[in-house]
Every structure is written in C-alpha cells, then in structure tokens.
Short mmCIF file of C-alpha atoms and ligand atoms in Angstrom, two decimals:
data_model
loop_
_atom_site.label_atom_id
_atom_site.label_comp_id
_atom_site.label_asym_id
_atom_site.label_seq_id
_atom_site.Cartn_x
_atom_site.Cartn_y
_atom_site.Cartn_z
CA UNK L 280 89.39 -279.55 40.87
CA UNK L 281 90.59 -283.02 41.87
CA UNK L 282 94.24 -283.06 42.84
CA UNK L 283 96.71 -285.45 41.28
CA UNK L 284 97.79 -288.10 43.80
CA UNK L 285 101.06 -287.31 45.53
CA UNK L 286 102.42 -290.64 44.34
CA UNK L 287 102.16 -289.42 40.71
CA UNK L 288 104.82 -286.81 41.47
CA UNK L 289 108.44 -287.75 40.69
CA UNK L 290 110.31 -288.91 43.79
CA UNK L 291 112.98 -286.22 43.37
CA UNK L 292 110.35 -283.46 43.42
CA UNK L 293 108.69 -284.98 46.49
CA UNK L 294 111.88 -285.18 48.48
CA UNK L 295 112.99 -281.68 47.42
CA UNK L 296 109.59 -280.39 48.58
CA UNK L 297 110.07 -281.95 52.02
CA UNK L 298 113.56 -280.57 52.22
CA UNK L 299 112.48 -277.02 51.28
CA UNK L 300 109.49 -277.05 53.64
CA UNK L 301 111.65 -278.20 56.54
CA UNK L 302 114.30 -275.55 55.88
CA UNK L 303 111.68 -272.80 55.53
CA UNK L 304 109.81 -273.83 58.69
CA UNK L 305 113.02 -273.92 60.66
CA UNK L 306 114.07 -270.48 59.35
CA UNK L 307 110.63 -269.06 60.14
CA UNK L 308 110.72 -270.29 63.72
CA UNK L 309 114.12 -268.69 64.25
CA UNK L 310 113.16 -265.49 62.44
CA UNK L 311 109.85 -264.77 64.14
CA UNK L 312 110.28 -266.30 67.58
CA UNK L 313 113.95 -265.90 68.44
CA UNK L 314 114.77 -263.95 71.56
CA UNK L 315 118.54 -264.19 71.82
CA UNK L 316 119.38 -266.05 68.63
CA UNK L 317 119.09 -265.42 64.91
CA UNK L 318 117.95 -267.24 61.78
CA UNK L 319 120.51 -269.63 60.25
CA UNK L 320 119.91 -268.13 56.79
CA UNK L 321 119.91 -264.62 55.34
CA UNK L 322 116.68 -263.04 54.06
CA UNK L 323 117.92 -263.31 50.48
CA UNK L 324 118.63 -267.01 50.94
CA UNK L 325 115.21 -267.50 52.53
CA UNK L 326 113.58 -265.71 49.59
CA UNK L 327 115.39 -268.02 47.14
CA UNK L 328 114.22 -271.15 48.99
CA UNK L 329 110.69 -269.75 49.06
CA UNK L 330 110.70 -268.96 45.33
CA UNK L 331 112.01 -272.44 44.57
CA UNK L 332 109.17 -273.93 46.62
CA UNK L 333 106.62 -271.79 44.74
CA UNK L 334 108.06 -272.93 41.40
CA UNK L 335 108.11 -276.57 42.48
CA UNK L 336 104.44 -276.33 43.48
CA UNK L 337 103.56 -274.55 40.22
CA UNK L 338 105.12 -277.49 38.34
CA UNK L 339 103.42 -280.07 40.60
CA UNK L 340 100.18 -278.49 41.91
CA UNK L 341 99.38 -281.46 44.16
CA UNK L 342 102.32 -280.39 46.31
CA UNK L 343 100.63 -277.05 47.08
CA UNK L 344 99.01 -278.51 50.15
CA UNK L 345 97.05 -276.54 52.73
CA UNK L 346 99.94 -276.83 55.19
CA UNK L 347 102.57 -275.60 52.75
CA UNK L 348 104.49 -272.43 53.72
CA UNK L 349 103.25 -270.96 50.42
CA UNK L 350 99.71 -271.07 51.82
CA UNK L 351 100.42 -269.79 55.27
CA UNK L 352 101.68 -266.75 57.11
CA UNK L 353 104.96 -267.37 58.90
CA UNK L 354 105.39 -267.39 62.66
CA UNK L 355 103.91 -269.92 65.05
CA UNK L 356 102.51 -269.09 68.45
CA UNK L 357 104.72 -270.43 71.22
CA UNK L 358 103.70 -271.30 74.74
CA UNK L 359 105.69 -268.36 76.15
CA UNK L 360 102.74 -265.99 75.76
CA UNK L 361 98.96 -266.35 75.97
CA UNK L 362 97.29 -266.93 72.59
CA UNK L 363 95.59 -263.85 71.13
CA UNK L 364 92.99 -264.69 68.45
CA UNK L 365 92.94 -261.80 65.97
CA UNK L 366 89.63 -259.94 65.45
CA UNK L 367 90.39 -260.10 61.74
CA UNK L 368 92.96 -262.19 59.86
CA UNK L 369 96.47 -260.71 59.57
CA UNK L 370 98.15 -261.24 56.24
CA UNK L 371 101.66 -261.10 54.85
CA UNK L 372 102.45 -259.22 51.62
CA UNK L 373 103.00 -260.47 48.07
CA UNK L 374 106.70 -260.04 47.35
CA UNK L 375 107.92 -258.94 43.95
CA UNK L 376 111.57 -258.71 43.04
CA UNK L 377 111.74 -256.51 39.93
CA UNK L 378 110.22 -253.36 38.40
CA UNK L 379 108.61 -255.62 35.75
CA UNK L 380 106.83 -257.63 38.43
CA UNK L 381 105.58 -254.41 40.06
CA UNK L 382 104.20 -253.41 36.66
CA UNK L 383 102.57 -256.82 36.10
CA UNK L 384 100.81 -256.43 39.43
CA UNK L 385 99.70 -252.84 38.67
CA UNK L 386 98.40 -253.89 35.24
CA UNK L 387 96.42 -256.67 36.90
CA UNK L 388 94.96 -254.13 39.36
CA UNK L 389 93.90 -251.88 36.45
CA UNK L 390 92.14 -254.83 34.77
CA UNK L 391 90.43 -255.91 38.00
CA UNK L 392 89.26 -252.44 39.08
CA UNK L 393 88.63 -250.89 35.66
CA UNK L 394 90.70 -247.84 36.65
CA UNK L 395 93.60 -247.19 34.23
CA UNK L 396 97.01 -247.59 35.85
CA UNK L 397 98.12 -243.98 35.36
CA UNK L 398 94.95 -242.71 37.08
CA UNK L 399 94.73 -245.18 39.97
CA UNK L 400 95.98 -243.70 43.24
CA UNK L 401 98.20 -245.94 45.35
CA UNK L 402 99.95 -245.31 48.61
CA UNK L 403 103.73 -245.74 48.33
CA UNK L 404 105.33 -246.71 51.63
CA UNK L 405 108.67 -247.95 52.84
CA UNK L 406 108.58 -251.52 54.11
CA UNK L 407 109.69 -251.24 57.72
CA UNK L 408 111.96 -254.10 58.72
CA UNK L 409 110.47 -254.85 62.10
CA UNK L 410 107.82 -257.02 63.70
CA UNK L 411 104.13 -256.95 62.79
CA UNK L 412 101.83 -255.94 65.62
CA UNK L 413 98.03 -255.64 66.06
CA UNK L 414 96.81 -253.09 68.59
CA UNK L 415 93.22 -253.34 69.79
CA UNK L 416 91.64 -250.07 70.94
CA UNK L 417 88.24 -250.22 72.60
CA UNK L 418 86.48 -246.85 72.92
CA UNK L 419 89.89 -245.24 72.44
CA UNK L 420 91.82 -247.24 75.06
CA UNK L 421 94.51 -249.80 74.27
CA UNK L 422 93.22 -253.15 75.52
CA UNK L 423 95.50 -255.64 73.75
CA UNK L 424 98.64 -255.92 71.65
CA UNK L 425 99.34 -259.10 69.72
CA UNK L 426 102.04 -260.39 67.40
CA UNK L 427 100.97 -261.72 63.99
CA UNK L 428 101.60 -265.40 64.75
CA UNK L 429 100.09 -267.56 62.02
CA UNK L 430 97.77 -264.70 61.03
CA UNK L 431 94.77 -266.15 62.86
CA UNK L 432 96.19 -266.35 66.37
CA UNK L 433 99.06 -264.26 67.64
CA UNK L 434 100.75 -263.92 71.00
CA UNK L 435 99.52 -261.54 73.67
CA UNK L 436 102.37 -259.10 74.26
CA UNK L 437 100.27 -256.31 75.77
CA UNK L 438 102.46 -255.86 78.85
CA UNK L 439 105.54 -255.38 76.69
CA UNK L 440 103.92 -253.12 74.11
CA UNK L 441 102.58 -250.84 76.85
CA UNK L 442 106.21 -249.92 77.54
CA UNK L 443 106.74 -248.55 74.00
CA UNK L 444 106.58 -244.78 74.28
CA UNK L 445 105.21 -244.15 70.76
CA UNK L 446 102.18 -246.43 71.33
CA UNK L 447 99.39 -244.31 72.85
CA UNK L 448 97.57 -246.03 75.70
CA UNK L 449 94.63 -243.68 75.14
CA UNK L 450 93.91 -242.16 71.73
CA UNK L 451 93.81 -238.42 71.12
CA UNK L 452 90.87 -236.79 69.32
CA UNK L 453 87.32 -238.08 69.31
CA UNK L 454 84.79 -240.33 67.54
CA UNK L 455 86.86 -243.43 68.23
CA UNK L 456 85.29 -246.69 67.03
CA UNK L 457 83.92 -249.03 69.68
CA UNK L 458 86.63 -251.40 68.54
CA UNK L 459 89.57 -250.65 66.27
CA UNK L 460 92.44 -252.92 65.36
CA UNK L 461 95.48 -250.90 64.32
CA UNK L 462 98.17 -252.78 62.41
CA UNK L 463 101.73 -251.63 62.46
CA UNK L 464 105.37 -252.47 62.87
CA UNK L 465 107.47 -252.46 66.02
CA UNK L 466 111.05 -251.55 65.17
CA UNK L 467 114.41 -250.79 66.73
CA UNK L 468 115.58 -247.37 65.43
CA UNK L 469 118.83 -247.78 63.48
CA UNK L 470 120.86 -245.21 65.42
CA UNK L 471 119.77 -246.63 68.77
CA UNK L 472 120.57 -250.12 67.54
CA UNK L 473 124.21 -249.24 66.85
CA UNK L 474 124.54 -247.54 70.24
CA UNK L 475 122.97 -250.53 71.95
CA UNK L 476 125.35 -253.03 70.32
CA UNK L 477 128.33 -250.75 70.99
CA UNK L 478 127.42 -250.60 74.69
CA UNK L 479 127.14 -254.39 74.76
CA UNK L 480 130.54 -254.82 73.13
CA UNK L 481 132.09 -252.56 75.75
CA UNK L 482 130.31 -254.44 78.52
CA UNK L 483 131.51 -257.74 77.01
CA UNK L 484 135.15 -256.63 77.30
CA UNK L 485 134.66 -256.22 81.04
CA UNK L 486 132.79 -259.52 81.23
CA UNK L 487 135.51 -261.30 79.29
CA UNK L 488 138.13 -259.99 81.70
CA UNK L 489 136.00 -261.13 84.64
CA UNK L 490 135.28 -264.50 83.02
CA UNK L 491 131.51 -263.96 83.14
CA UNK L 492 129.13 -264.97 80.33
CA UNK L 493 128.99 -262.61 77.34
CA UNK L 494 125.89 -260.69 76.26
CA UNK L 495 124.33 -261.32 72.86
CA UNK L 496 125.23 -258.73 70.24
CA UNK L 497 122.26 -258.49 67.85
CA UNK L 498 122.76 -259.25 64.16
CA UNK L 499 120.48 -256.49 62.89
CA UNK L 500 117.75 -254.11 64.09
CA UNK L 501 114.94 -256.53 63.15
CA UNK L 502 116.50 -259.27 65.22
CA UNK L 503 116.93 -256.79 68.09
CA UNK L 504 113.29 -255.69 67.83
CA UNK L 505 112.00 -259.28 67.87
CA UNK L 506 114.24 -260.24 70.78
CA UNK L 507 113.28 -257.15 72.78
CA UNK L 508 109.55 -257.47 72.24
CA UNK L 509 109.39 -261.15 73.09
CA UNK L 510 110.85 -260.82 76.57
CA UNK L 511 109.01 -262.48 79.43
CA UNK L 512 109.85 -259.53 81.65
CA UNK L 513 108.30 -256.24 80.41
CA UNK L 514 110.96 -254.34 82.38
CA UNK L 515 113.56 -255.59 79.90
CA UNK L 516 111.40 -254.51 76.95
CA UNK L 517 110.98 -251.13 78.64
CA UNK L 518 114.77 -250.71 78.75
CA UNK L 519 115.01 -251.06 74.94
CA UNK L 520 114.33 -248.04 72.71
CA UNK L 521 111.57 -249.68 70.63
CA UNK L 522 109.22 -247.62 68.49
CA UNK L 523 106.07 -248.31 66.45
CA UNK L 524 104.66 -247.12 63.14
CA UNK L 525 101.04 -247.79 62.13
CA UNK L 526 100.50 -248.96 58.53
CA UNK L 527 96.98 -250.28 58.40
CA UNK L 528 93.73 -251.19 60.11
CA UNK L 529 92.06 -254.52 60.75
CA UNK L 530 88.69 -254.98 62.41
CA UNK L 531 86.57 -251.84 62.91
CA UNK L 532 83.36 -251.66 64.93
CA UNK L 533 82.35 -248.05 64.37
CA UNK L 534 80.37 -245.94 66.78
CA UNK L 535 76.78 -245.51 65.50
CA UNK L 536 76.58 -243.06 62.60
CA UNK L 537 80.33 -242.86 62.04
CA UNK L 538 81.72 -243.33 58.52
CA UNK L 539 85.24 -244.76 58.14
CA UNK L 540 87.59 -243.05 55.64
CA UNK L 541 87.19 -244.20 52.02
CA UNK L 542 90.90 -243.97 51.19
CA UNK L 543 93.97 -245.64 52.69
CA UNK L 544 95.88 -242.34 52.95
CA UNK L 545 92.91 -240.75 54.74
CA UNK L 546 93.13 -243.54 57.31
CA UNK L 547 96.76 -242.58 57.92
CA UNK L 548 95.70 -238.96 58.47
CA UNK L 549 93.04 -240.09 60.92
CA UNK L 550 95.39 -242.45 62.81
CA UNK L 551 97.86 -239.58 63.09
CA UNK L 552 95.14 -237.28 64.42
CA UNK L 553 94.42 -239.94 67.05
CA UNK L 554 98.05 -239.78 68.15
CA UNK L 555 99.31 -242.93 66.45
CA UNK L 556 102.67 -242.62 64.69
CA UNK L 557 102.44 -243.07 60.91
CA UNK L 558 105.37 -243.14 58.51
CA UNK L 559 106.85 -239.78 57.53
CA UNK L 560 107.84 -241.42 54.21
CA UNK L 561 104.30 -242.22 52.99
CA UNK L 562 103.22 -240.80 49.62
CA UNK L 563 100.38 -241.15 47.12
CA UNK L 564 101.52 -242.08 43.58
CA UNK L 565 99.88 -242.71 40.21
CA UNK L 566 101.34 -244.73 37.33
CA UNK L 567 104.63 -246.49 36.73
CA UNK L 568 106.90 -243.42 36.49
CA UNK L 569 105.89 -242.24 39.96
CA UNK L 570 106.22 -245.72 41.42
CA UNK L 571 109.69 -246.10 39.95
CA UNK L 572 110.75 -242.67 41.20
CA UNK L 573 109.67 -243.64 44.73
CA UNK L 574 111.57 -246.94 44.54
CA UNK L 575 114.69 -245.15 43.26
CA UNK L 576 114.47 -242.45 45.92
CA UNK L 577 114.46 -244.87 48.82
CA UNK L 578 117.03 -247.13 47.22
CA UNK L 579 119.34 -244.12 47.42
CA UNK L 580 118.30 -242.99 50.91
CA UNK L 581 117.74 -246.45 52.34
CA UNK L 582 120.30 -246.03 55.10
CA UNK L 583 119.37 -242.46 56.03
CA UNK L 584 115.97 -243.35 57.48
CA UNK L 585 114.84 -243.74 61.09
CA UNK L 586 114.67 -247.50 60.66
CA UNK L 587 115.85 -250.19 58.29
CA UNK L 588 113.69 -251.07 55.31
CA UNK L 589 113.73 -254.10 53.07
CA UNK L 590 111.54 -252.78 50.29
CA UNK L 591 108.65 -250.62 49.16
CA UNK L 592 104.94 -251.35 49.57
CA UNK L 593 102.27 -250.18 47.13
CA UNK L 594 98.59 -250.34 48.13
CA UNK L 595 95.49 -249.36 46.20
CA UNK L 596 94.29 -246.19 47.91
CA UNK L 597 90.59 -246.97 47.34
CA UNK L 598 89.33 -249.03 50.31
CA UNK L 599 86.23 -250.21 48.42
CA UNK L 600 88.50 -251.61 45.69
CA UNK L 601 90.61 -253.29 48.40
CA UNK L 602 87.52 -254.99 49.81
CA UNK L 603 86.36 -256.10 46.35
CA UNK L 604 89.77 -257.64 45.58
CA UNK L 605 90.12 -259.42 48.94
CA UNK L 606 92.97 -261.76 49.81
CA UNK L 607 94.44 -265.17 49.09
CA UNK L 608 95.07 -267.51 52.02
CA UNK L 609 98.32 -265.61 52.63
CA UNK L 610 98.32 -262.10 51.16
CA UNK L 611 95.95 -259.27 50.18
CA UNK L 612 95.54 -258.91 46.40
CA UNK L 613 95.47 -255.11 46.53
CA UNK L 614 99.06 -254.62 47.75
CA UNK L 615 102.53 -255.57 46.54
CA UNK L 616 105.91 -255.43 48.27
CA UNK L 617 108.89 -254.69 46.06
CA UNK L 618 112.03 -256.14 47.71
CA UNK L 619 115.35 -254.35 47.21
CA UNK L 620 118.20 -256.59 46.04
CA UNK L 621 120.06 -258.06 49.02
CA UNK L 622 123.09 -256.35 50.46
CA UNK L 623 125.05 -259.57 50.96
CA UNK L 624 128.43 -258.07 51.77
CA UNK L 625 127.04 -255.89 54.52
CA UNK L 626 125.23 -258.86 56.13
CA UNK L 627 128.30 -261.09 56.02
CA UNK L 628 130.42 -258.45 57.71
CA UNK L 629 127.84 -258.23 60.46
CA UNK L 630 127.76 -262.00 60.83
CA UNK L 631 131.51 -262.09 61.34
CA UNK L 632 131.19 -259.23 63.78
CA UNK L 633 128.79 -261.30 65.87
CA UNK L 634 131.05 -264.30 66.01
CA UNK L 635 134.18 -262.37 67.07
P1 NAD Y 708 107.19 -259.65 54.84
O1 NAD Y 708 107.95 -259.25 56.03
O2 NAD Y 708 107.93 -259.74 53.56
O3 NAD Y 708 105.97 -258.67 54.59
C1 NAD Y 708 104.80 -258.63 55.35
C2 NAD Y 708 104.92 -257.74 56.53
O4 NAD Y 708 105.45 -256.49 56.20
C3 NAD Y 708 103.59 -257.41 57.15
O5 NAD Y 708 103.21 -258.41 58.04
C4 NAD Y 708 103.85 -256.09 57.83
O6 NAD Y 708 103.97 -256.26 59.20
C5 NAD Y 708 105.15 -255.62 57.27
N1 NAD Y 708 105.19 -254.23 56.80
C6 NAD Y 708 106.26 -253.39 56.93
N2 NAD Y 708 105.99 -252.20 56.42
C7 NAD Y 708 104.72 -252.25 55.96
C8 NAD Y 708 103.88 -251.29 55.34
N3 NAD Y 708 104.29 -250.06 55.07
N4 NAD Y 708 102.64 -251.68 54.99
C9 NAD Y 708 102.21 -252.93 55.24
N5 NAD Y 708 102.96 -253.90 55.84
C10 NAD Y 708 104.21 -253.54 56.20
O7 NAD Y 708 106.46 -260.99 55.04
P2 NAD Y 708 106.67 -262.09 56.10
O8 NAD Y 708 105.69 -263.12 55.67
O9 NAD Y 708 106.63 -261.59 57.48
O10 NAD Y 708 108.12 -262.61 55.90
C11 NAD Y 708 108.67 -262.92 54.70
C12 NAD Y 708 110.02 -262.26 54.60
O11 NAD Y 708 110.69 -262.27 55.85
C13 NAD Y 708 110.90 -263.01 53.65
O12 NAD Y 708 110.82 -262.49 52.35
C14 NAD Y 708 112.28 -262.86 54.26
O13 NAD Y 708 112.87 -261.67 53.79
C15 NAD Y 708 112.00 -262.70 55.71
N6 NAD Y 708 112.20 -263.98 56.43
C16 NAD Y 708 113.45 -264.36 56.66
C17 NAD Y 708 113.71 -265.54 57.32
C18 NAD Y 708 115.10 -265.94 57.61
O14 NAD Y 708 115.28 -267.02 58.13
N7 NAD Y 708 116.08 -265.11 57.30
C19 NAD Y 708 112.64 -266.34 57.74
C20 NAD Y 708 111.35 -265.93 57.49
C21 NAD Y 708 111.15 -264.74 56.83
#
C-alpha cells in the first residue's frame, strides 16, 4: 500500500515523533550497552514513551518507518566486541499491560490456530530480568555466545560467557544436533546482587577516606548483569556471580534421523537433560483462569525468586503452530509478555541510594 507522504503529517506529530525516537534510542543504548552507567529513564517511563510512539504511528501510519524503534529490536552492536551474526533472527516479545490484553492475544491465537482457548496448551514462564544471550553448540560443544544486538547481529561475548558456571561448555546426554542455538537469559541472582553492592559500599567508605575514586554501585540486578557481561576482561566477568537460564531455541541443524521435540515444554525437558539450566518456575497452562492464577502467584512471590522478574511470558506449546504463526519484524506472534505494574517507589529509593 502506498504510504502517505511525510509532509502530509501535521508538523506537531512529526516533531513529537522525532523527539520520541531520539529519547527511545538514547535509552536503549544506555540500557543494553552500559557497563558502568545506567539508563536515564525507568522501565515504566520507557514503556510509556514506547506506547506513545506506537499510538502516534497508528494515527499516522507513514511515520511507522523501517528504522522506527517500533519495527526493530533494541540494542546496537558496539565496536567493543566482534560482531556475531545470529544463525537465526533473535526477537523481542510483544508486551501487554493488562489481563484484558492477555485475553485479546489468547483469543487471537485460538482464531488463528483453530484450537479453543481453554484447550490450547501454553507454557507459562516468569520473564527473567536479565540480558538475552544466544549460545551456539556444535556437536554438543559450546562454540560461541552472543548478545542479542539488533536481533540480526549481536556481539561475541564467548570469552565472558565461558566463565559463567551454569553454562555447560560440553552438553550432557547424547544425540546433540550438529548445530543448536540455545536462547536464554544471563542474570545476576538477587541475593548475590545485594551482597555485591553491600561489599562495594563498604569498600567505598575506605576509598572515600583514602581519597581514591569510588566504585559504581549498581542500580538493579539487570544493570549489574549487563555491566558484568560486557567487560573487556573476562577475568572481571568471572569474578561476578552471573547465572544463565535457557528459555528457547533458535537455529537447529539436527543429526541425521533425529526428530526435534514437538512441544515447547518438551524442549525444556530436553535442554535440562543436556545439562542446561531451565527455569524452575515453568508451567503448562490452559485457558484464562490458569493464566490468571499464574500471573497472580508470581505477583505475590515476585521478590522471593532466584532472580528479578518484570513479567510473565505465555507461549503456545505447539511448535508447529509457532512456525505457522511466525513473527513480525520485531516479535514472534505466538508469545506474549504480560508486564507487572511498575514498582516506582522501590526504584526511586534505589536511585537515591546510588547518588548518596
Ligand atoms: P523485553 O525485555 O521486554 O522482552 C524480550 C526479552 O525477554 C527477550 O529478548 C528475552 O531475552 C527475555 N526473556 C526473559 N524471560 C524470558 C522467557 N521466559 N521467555 C522468553 N524470553 C524471555 O524486550 P526488550 O525489547 O529487550 O526490551 C524492552 C523492555 O526493556 C521495555 O519494555 C523496558 O521495560 C526495558 N527497556 C528499558 C529501557 C530504559 O531505558 N529503562 C530501555 C530499553 C528497554
């Protein structure tokens, strides 16, 4: 369909678009690539800017250009690490912010697949607040680890990821594909994060007394995970208690005669059998009551988990249905990420803490 010329769009909408895009790009750079700094805006604020941009583009479709943040996966490759072209595209997730939007998505899935909502199996997973990672295993040996980057090309962080104890360098079990791309999240365990910051605060007292430069106290575990993984010196990464959880697969080149699992949850069982950590919180649910119960459960226990979470992810369990549905330029259609309402007060307290 021919696009309306940009000049037909009201000047106010055009300048707001530029403003939003610039703010979002700046926040993304700080969020994904920061080593010892943090994003200028909170996640909730970022989400509001992003929603506003989506609405602006819905009202003026010509603004939804190919280079818009609404069409792309955040995070640019920097020159600090070698580029790592992904074997298969890495996507983000479609965010939804209410139970109604989860239901709208599930109803759409039922229409698209022909399987009624209360019969369709979905995996229910916590959304780990860490850093996306793609691990390439060739004949069962880890050959590369890459960040998500723009989804097409990430950064080669193999040396750093090899220091993470929960990432197997060689898979357990047998029948490994010739090539397997495991997708997961690198995170900083919450308890270790608090200990780490506490130790830094103590160290800073001594430094202050001696007049030497102070160490960065991290704003949150995600920020600490990103900063620790993107070190130029793997020895520093090794000194941080990072961990990894696998939550998907990308490219697969199977050994001859081998059949991959037909269901998402069976993949998790297989990855676990191969020695890869999968989430202890994963479940299979059917229908809206079970989805809501899962959301409510982790809303209540959100701060009792091994790591921080910022929401819940639902995925169609049927891999054939996933393939049939495919993806947009940014997100798979067969998954949705419900975001918990922001905990503003908590974040602000932390921000003050950092500045003291
Ligand atoms: P996202 O973080 O909302 O979701 C996509 C990612 O979730 C995937 O790449 C995957 O790595 C991860 N994930 C965690 N658990 C998962 C699971 N169980 N299954 C599948 N994937 C799982 O998307 P995004 O595009 O990386 O970032 C957007 C979000 O990041 C925003 O909504 C905002 O909250 C935050 N953000 C904040 C700033 C800021 O400046 N504060 C900037 C950019 C992004």
